[in-house]
Structure formats: C-alpha cells, structure tokens
mmCIF file of C-alpha atoms in Angstrom:
data_model
loop_
_atom_site.group_PDB
_atom_site.id
_atom_site.type_symbol
_atom_site.label_atom_id
_atom_site.label_comp_id
_atom_site.label_asym_id
_atom_site.label_seq_id
_atom_site.Cartn_x
_atom_site.Cartn_y
_atom_site.Cartn_z
ATOM 1 C CA MET T 156 11.399 21.140 -19.867
ATOM 2 C CA SER T 157 8.622 21.709 -17.591
ATOM 3 C CA LYS T 158 5.390 19.464 -17.070
ATOM 4 C CA LYS T 159 2.414 19.703 -18.893
ATOM 5 C CA ILE T 160 -0.006 19.646 -16.460
ATOM 6 C CA ILE T 161 -3.960 19.998 -16.722
ATOM 7 C CA GLU T 162 -6.970 19.518 -14.036
ATOM 8 C CA ILE T 163 -10.686 17.565 -14.572
ATOM 9 C CA ASP T 164 -13.826 18.632 -12.401
ATOM 10 C CA ALA T 165 -14.900 15.014 -11.312
ATOM 11 C CA SER T 166 -17.543 16.354 -9.593
ATOM 12 C CA SER T 167 -20.066 16.254 -12.373
ATOM 13 C CA LEU T 168 -19.067 12.727 -13.463
ATOM 14 C CA THR T 169 -19.490 8.948 -13.064
ATOM 15 C CA PRO T 170 -16.313 6.600 -12.344
ATOM 16 C CA ARG T 171 -16.707 5.313 -15.518
ATOM 17 C CA GLU T 172 -16.495 8.688 -17.669
ATOM 18 C CA LEU T 173 -14.249 10.369 -14.968
ATOM 19 C CA ASN T 174 -11.526 7.200 -16.195
ATOM 20 C CA ALA T 175 -12.217 7.306 -19.871
ATOM 21 C CA ASN T 176 -10.927 10.880 -19.511
ATOM 22 C CA LEU T 177 -8.043 10.142 -17.505
ATOM 23 C CA LYS T 178 -6.911 7.781 -20.442
ATOM 24 C CA LYS T 179 -7.360 9.941 -22.622
ATOM 25 C CA LEU T 180 -5.800 13.271 -20.754
ATOM 26 C CA ALA T 181 -2.711 10.838 -19.777
ATOM 27 C CA LYS T 182 -1.856 10.361 -23.874
ATOM 28 C CA THR T 183 -0.762 14.563 -23.428
ATOM 29 C CA TYR T 184 -0.371 15.463 -20.363
ATOM 30 C CA ASP T 185 2.705 14.800 -17.875
ATOM 31 C CA LYS T 186 0.701 14.897 -14.795
ATOM 32 C CA ILE T 187 -3.553 15.774 -14.140
ATOM 33 C CA ILE T 188 -5.039 16.768 -10.698
ATOM 34 C CA VAL T 189 -8.621 15.202 -10.140
ATOM 35 C CA LYS T 190 -10.464 18.303 -8.520
ATOM 36 C CA ASN T 191 -13.286 17.342 -6.293
ATOM 37 C CA PRO T 192 -13.675 13.656 -6.629
ATOM 38 C CA ASN T 193 -15.826 13.702 -3.264
ATOM 39 C CA SER T 194 -14.782 10.077 -1.763
ATOM 40 C CA MET T 195 -15.812 8.645 -5.590
ATOM 41 C CA HIS T 196 -15.166 4.517 -5.859
ATOM 42 C CA TYR T 197 -13.035 3.418 -8.069
ATOM 43 C CA LEU T 198 -10.946 6.022 -9.313
ATOM 44 C CA VAL T 199 -8.388 5.372 -11.671
ATOM 45 C CA ALA T 200 -9.059 2.087 -11.841
ATOM 46 C CA GLY T 201 -7.405 -0.432 -14.422
ATOM 47 C CA PHE T 202 -4.859 2.771 -15.719
ATOM 48 C CA VAL T 203 -1.866 1.424 -17.568
ATOM 49 C CA GLY T 204 0.626 3.470 -18.419
ATOM 50 C CA GLU T 205 3.456 5.858 -16.664
ATOM 51 C CA SER T 206 1.306 8.776 -15.645
ATOM 52 C CA GLU T 207 1.086 11.075 -12.623
ATOM 53 C CA ILE T 208 -2.247 11.370 -11.152
ATOM 54 C CA GLU T 209 -2.897 13.729 -8.412
ATOM 55 C CA ILE T 210 -6.576 13.053 -6.440
ATOM 56 C CA ASP T 211 -7.288 16.690 -4.680
ATOM 57 C CA GLY T 212 -9.320 15.154 -2.166
ATOM 58 C CA SER T 213 -10.460 11.755 -0.647
ATOM 59 C CA ALA T 214 -10.975 8.783 -2.896
ATOM 60 C CA GLY T 215 -13.099 5.707 -2.215
ATOM 61 C CA TYR T 216 -13.424 1.945 -2.584
ATOM 62 C CA PHE T 217 -10.564 0.381 -4.708
ATOM 63 C CA ALA T 218 -9.119 3.762 -5.791
ATOM 64 C CA GLY T 219 -6.155 2.695 -8.010
ATOM 65 C CA THR T 220 -7.232 -0.877 -8.496
ATOM 66 C CA MET T 221 -5.604 -3.509 -11.331
ATOM 67 C CA ILE T 222 -2.909 -0.216 -11.689
ATOM 68 C CA ASP T 223 0.599 -0.469 -13.618
ATOM 69 C CA HIS T 224 2.601 1.510 -13.682
ATOM 70 C CA VAL T 225 1.555 4.538 -12.336
ATOM 71 C CA ASN T 226 2.254 7.033 -10.146
ATOM 72 C CA LEU T 227 -1.296 8.018 -8.298
ATOM 73 C CA ASN T 228 -1.246 10.095 -4.523
ATOM 74 C CA ILE T 229 -4.276 10.967 -2.931
ATOM 75 C CA LYS T 230 -4.067 14.033 -1.165
ATOM 76 C CA GLY T 231 -6.956 12.660 1.500
ATOM 77 C CA ASN T 232 -8.057 9.566 2.604
ATOM 78 C CA ALA T 233 -9.607 6.598 0.769
ATOM 79 C CA GLY T 234 -11.985 3.682 1.703
ATOM 80 C CA TRP T 235 -11.467 -0.140 1.493
ATOM 81 C CA PHE T 236 -9.143 -1.825 -1.182
ATOM 82 C CA VAL T 237 -6.653 0.918 -2.263
ATOM 83 C CA GLY T 238 -4.011 -0.767 -4.550
ATOM 84 C CA ASP T 239 -5.978 -4.124 -4.781
ATOM 85 C CA ASN T 240 -4.382 -6.345 -6.897
ATOM 86 C CA MET T 241 -2.039 -3.491 -8.749
ATOM 87 C CA THR T 242 1.160 -4.834 -10.356
ATOM 88 C CA ASN T 243 3.648 -1.815 -10.891
ATOM 89 C CA GLY T 244 3.730 1.962 -10.226
ATOM 90 C CA GLN T 245 3.012 3.870 -6.634
ATOM 91 C CA ILE T 246 0.568 4.669 -4.414
ATOM 92 C CA ILE T 247 1.057 7.495 -1.710
ATOM 93 C CA VAL T 248 -2.349 8.193 0.522
ATOM 94 C CA ASP T 249 -2.114 11.104 3.079
ATOM 95 C CA GLY T 250 -4.317 10.645 5.057
ATOM 96 C CA SER T 251 -5.854 6.852 6.509
ATOM 97 C CA VAL T 252 -7.770 3.936 4.364
ATOM 98 C CA GLY T 253 -9.983 1.464 5.028
ATOM 99 C CA ASP T 254 -9.547 -2.425 5.651
ATOM 100 C CA GLY T 255 -7.966 -4.666 2.717
ATOM 101 C CA ALA T 256 -5.655 -2.128 1.225
ATOM 102 C CA GLY T 257 -2.580 -3.300 -0.898
ATOM 103 C CA GLN T 258 -5.082 -6.695 -1.622
ATOM 104 C CA GLY T 259 -3.366 -9.309 -3.740
ATOM 105 C CA ILE T 260 -0.612 -6.705 -5.016
ATOM 106 C CA TYR T 261 1.810 -8.467 -7.549
ATOM 107 C CA GLY T 262 4.445 -5.273 -7.054
ATOM 108 C CA GLY T 263 4.441 -1.652 -6.371
ATOM 109 C CA THR T 264 4.594 0.017 -3.330
ATOM 110 C CA LEU T 265 1.459 1.254 -1.903
ATOM 111 C CA VAL T 266 2.372 4.291 0.939
ATOM 112 C CA VAL T 267 -0.349 4.903 3.698
ATOM 113 C CA HIS T 268 0.923 8.168 5.957
ATOM 114 C CA LYS T 269 -1.705 7.100 8.605
ATOM 115 C CA SER T 270 -3.043 3.965 9.328
ATOM 116 C CA ALA T 271 -4.751 0.973 8.338
ATOM 117 C CA GLY T 272 -7.917 -0.502 8.754
ATOM 118 C CA ALA T 273 -8.255 -4.498 8.697
ATOM 119 C CA ARG T 274 -6.680 -7.229 6.832
ATOM 120 C CA THR T 275 -4.176 -4.831 4.734
ATOM 121 C CA GLY T 276 -1.636 -6.951 2.408
ATOM 122 C CA GLU T 277 -4.349 -9.885 2.617
ATOM 123 C CA ILE T 278 -2.902 -12.156 0.194
ATOM 124 C CA MET T 279 -0.397 -9.898 -1.240
ATOM 125 C CA LYS T 280 2.007 -11.374 -3.944
ATOM 126 C CA ASN T 281 4.818 -9.020 -3.964
ATOM 127 C CA GLY T 282 6.108 -6.046 -3.514
ATOM 128 C CA THR T 283 6.080 -3.246 -0.838
ATOM 129 C CA ILE T 284 2.804 -1.996 1.572
ATOM 130 C CA ILE T 285 4.268 0.544 4.450
ATOM 131 C CA ILE T 286 1.618 2.146 6.766
ATOM 132 C CA GLY T 287 2.915 5.284 9.133
ATOM 133 C CA GLY T 288 0.281 3.967 11.542
ATOM 134 C CA ASN T 289 -1.486 1.356 13.026
ATOM 135 C CA SER T 290 -2.637 -1.878 11.220
ATOM 136 C CA GLY T 291 -6.011 -3.681 11.687
ATOM 137 C CA PHE T 292 -6.833 -7.396 12.543
ATOM 138 C CA MET T 293 -5.513 -9.946 10.356
ATOM 139 C CA THR T 294 -2.463 -7.788 8.572
ATOM 140 C CA GLY T 295 -0.918 -10.094 6.070
ATOM 141 C CA ILE T 296 -3.328 -12.950 6.194
ATOM 142 C CA PHE T 297 -2.792 -15.376 3.648
ATOM 143 C CA MET T 298 0.403 -13.809 2.078
ATOM 144 C CA MET T 299 1.995 -14.804 -0.153
ATOM 145 C CA GLY T 300 4.871 -12.551 -0.989
ATOM 146 C CA GLY T 301 6.593 -9.092 -0.514
ATOM 147 C CA ARG T 302 6.929 -6.505 2.421
ATOM 148 C CA MET T 303 4.861 -4.760 4.588
ATOM 149 C CA ILE T 304 6.251 -1.632 7.368
ATOM 150 C CA ILE T 305 3.782 -0.379 9.827
ATOM 151 C CA LEU T 306 5.141 2.193 11.865
ATOM 152 C CA GLY T 307 2.773 1.758 14.881
ATOM 153 C CA ASP T 308 1.192 -1.141 16.196
ATOM 154 C CA ILE T 309 -0.479 -4.197 14.415
ATOM 155 C CA GLY T 310 -3.455 -5.534 15.609
ATOM 156 C CA GLU T 311 -4.700 -9.410 15.964
ATOM 157 C CA ASP T 312 -3.893 -12.130 14.293
ATOM 158 C CA ALA T 313 -1.379 -10.452 12.234
ATOM 159 C CA ALA T 314 0.129 -12.674 9.956
ATOM 160 C CA GLU T 315 -3.152 -15.123 9.716
ATOM 161 C CA SER T 316 -1.486 -17.862 7.199
ATOM 162 C CA ILE T 317 1.493 -16.460 6.017
ATOM 163 C CA ILE T 318 2.997 -18.605 3.658
ATOM 164 C CA ARG T 319 6.803 -16.214 3.021
ATOM 165 C CA GLY T 320 7.220 -12.518 3.102
ATOM 166 C CA VAL T 321 8.185 -10.474 5.882
ATOM 167 C CA ILE T 322 5.705 -7.932 7.930
ATOM 168 C CA TYR T 323 8.179 -5.385 9.876
ATOM 169 C CA VAL T 324 6.016 -3.876 13.152
ATOM 170 C CA LYS T 325 7.615 -0.933 14.418
ATOM 171 C CA GLY T 326 4.472 -0.887 17.617
ATOM 172 C CA GLU T 327 3.241 -3.586 19.068
ATOM 173 C CA VAL T 328 1.966 -6.532 17.812
ATOM 174 C CA ASN T 329 -1.266 -6.970 19.695
ATOM 175 C CA SER T 330 -1.306 -11.242 18.985
ATOM 176 C CA LEU T 331 0.297 -13.449 15.831
ATOM 177 C CA GLY T 332 -1.732 -15.548 13.543
ATOM 178 C CA LYS T 333 -1.451 -19.851 12.075
ATOM 179 C CA ASN T 334 1.906 -20.146 10.941
ATOM 180 C CA ALA T 335 3.297 -16.814 11.975
ATOM 181 C CA LYS T 336 6.396 -15.799 14.463
ATOM 182 C CA LEU T 337 8.676 -13.118 15.440
ATOM 183 C CA GLU T 338 12.151 -12.983 14.746
ATOM 184 C CA LYS T 339 14.585 -9.523 15.861
ATOM 185 C CA ILE T 340 15.820 -7.962 13.109
ATOM 186 C CA ASN T 341 19.163 -7.678 11.502
ATOM 187 C CA ASP T 342 21.661 -5.537 9.882
ATOM 188 C CA ASN T 343 20.356 -6.363 6.693
ATOM 189 C CA ASP T 344 16.977 -5.046 7.575
ATOM 190 C CA LEU T 345 18.076 -1.803 9.325
ATOM 191 C CA LYS T 346 19.772 -0.663 6.710
ATOM 192 C CA GLU T 347 16.642 -2.139 3.932
ATOM 193 C CA LEU T 348 14.194 0.263 6.326
ATOM 194 C CA LYS T 349 16.133 2.898 6.486
ATOM 195 C CA GLU T 350 17.021 3.446 2.877
ATOM 196 C CA THR T 351 13.295 2.329 2.182
ATOM 197 C CA LEU T 352 11.392 5.243 4.995
ATOM 198 C CA SER T 353 13.450 7.556 3.784
ATOM 199 C CA LYS T 354 13.485 7.906 0.605
ATOM 200 C CA TYR T 355 9.446 7.922 1.654
ATOM 201 C CA ASN T 356 10.110 10.985 4.414
ATOM 202 C CA PHE T 357 9.944 9.074 6.977
ATOM 203 C CA ASP T 358 12.389 10.656 9.396
ATOM 204 C CA LEU T 359 13.142 8.449 12.442
ATOM 205 C CA SER T 360 16.019 8.123 14.568
ATOM 206 C CA ASN T 361 18.312 6.164 15.248
ATOM 207 C CA GLU T 362 17.412 4.517 18.488
ATOM 208 C CA GLU T 363 13.440 4.268 16.889
ATOM 209 C CA TYR T 364 14.087 1.342 14.127
ATOM 210 C CA ASN T 365 15.787 -0.392 17.447
ATOM 211 C CA ASP T 366 12.485 -0.681 17.942
ATOM 212 C CA PHE T 367 11.603 -2.217 14.660
ATOM 213 C CA LYS T 368 11.206 -6.568 14.987
ATOM 214 C CA LYS T 369 10.127 -8.921 11.878
ATOM 215 C CA ILE T 370 6.968 -11.012 11.442
ATOM 216 C CA VAL T 371 8.124 -13.879 9.019
ATOM 217 C CA PRO T 372 5.711 -17.588 8.644
ATOM 218 C CA GLU T 373 6.576 -20.433 10.866
ATOM 219 C CA SER T 374 6.793 -22.674 7.903
ATOM 220 C CA LYS T 375 6.840 -22.403 3.837
ATOM 221 C CA ARG T 376 4.433 -26.038 3.732
ATOM 222 C CA PRO T 377 1.705 -25.054 7.225
ATOM 223 C CA PHE T 378 -0.903 -26.718 5.166
ATOM 224 C CA TYR T 379 1.292 -30.037 3.997
ATOM 225 C CA GLY T 380 2.053 -31.484 7.757
ATOM 226 C CA LYS T 381 5.638 -31.377 8.562
#
C-alpha cells in the first residue's frame, strides 16, 4: 500500500497557522512535505503522534521542539534549539544547526549530518544525538543521561558538570569541563557505535572507529562532596 503524501506551502502562513494545518493533515496523510519554509521558527512545535514530516529547506529556532513520536527530516539547516525537549521520535537535519541542539531531550534521536553550535545536548536526560561534523563549546553541559556521538571535533569545556551519560568523540577534544574525564572505548562501545552510525548512513572504516574515545562523568555526585 503506497503512502498518502501531501505538500503544503508555508510561504503565506504564520508558524501557528502552519502547525495547526500540519496537525489536521496528519490525521489523513502518511507524509507531509512543507515547501517554502523560509527558515520559519517553531516548525512542527509540540507535535504529538506517529507522523512523517519533511521540511523542504531550512528551519529557524526551536524546530521540532517538544515533539513526540514524529519522524522529522529537515533538508537544509536549522537554527538554535532544534529538537528541544523532545520525548520520542526522530529528527534528521541534512545540514548544520545552531546552538543548543537537543537541549533537554528525554528520548528519541537527533541526527545532524554537518556541524552544530555551542551547548549541544545541554541538560539532556536520555536519547541519542549524532553530530556528523564539529560541535561547539560546552557540548553536553549538565548532561544527565543519554549518549552523544560527535564525528568531528568538540569545543572547549566539553561535558561541563556532566552527571550521567556518555559522549563519543572521533576528532579532537579541545578541553574538558568540570567532572568530565576521557576514557578509551571498549568492544561494547565499538559495537554500539557501528550499529548506530550505520543505521543513519555514516560510512566509516574500521580504522576510523578506532579513533573514537569517550567522555564520561568523573563522579556521580560532583556537587555533594566526596
């Protein structure tokens, strides 16, 4: 059975109007393609339900904020806070993103095929964030769980005040924040990385996988004495 697909032109709509239309269309159609998004802010905000939405262009701030069970593909770039506080689902950005990608996520997967700004995964609780390029300063600040995979370099004060979770980094680690330490990856880590990255079409050689190291918390109680 073929998918029921519809296109919607966003050029004359406000974010509120567009999101309201998307929620109505999702009841009838399997996939919605948003044309002429023009880097609109708050695209697909607060969307709940198993829907497939494609943004044919770039998105502004807070794309996919607080979504649940949505499969969102942004064909261009995205601004600050893409995937903010999402609880489940998947966001794939073909380009780059601004600061705060995946801020506070509770679950789901955010994939950015190019680079990200600062504070990626800030206070994330669970879920997976994959950055295909570099990620800026204080990536993983106050991270409380989940995992991040950075294929490029990671900026200054990485994992500042991390509590739980893990950040895998293939490139250079500029500097570590408080309560963060570097460890070598093990066989289980390698297996997890290969399964996850191949699922999202990242084609790495075995030698490239050996370049990964991981950032983990030094202490689970860094603010409460020894």
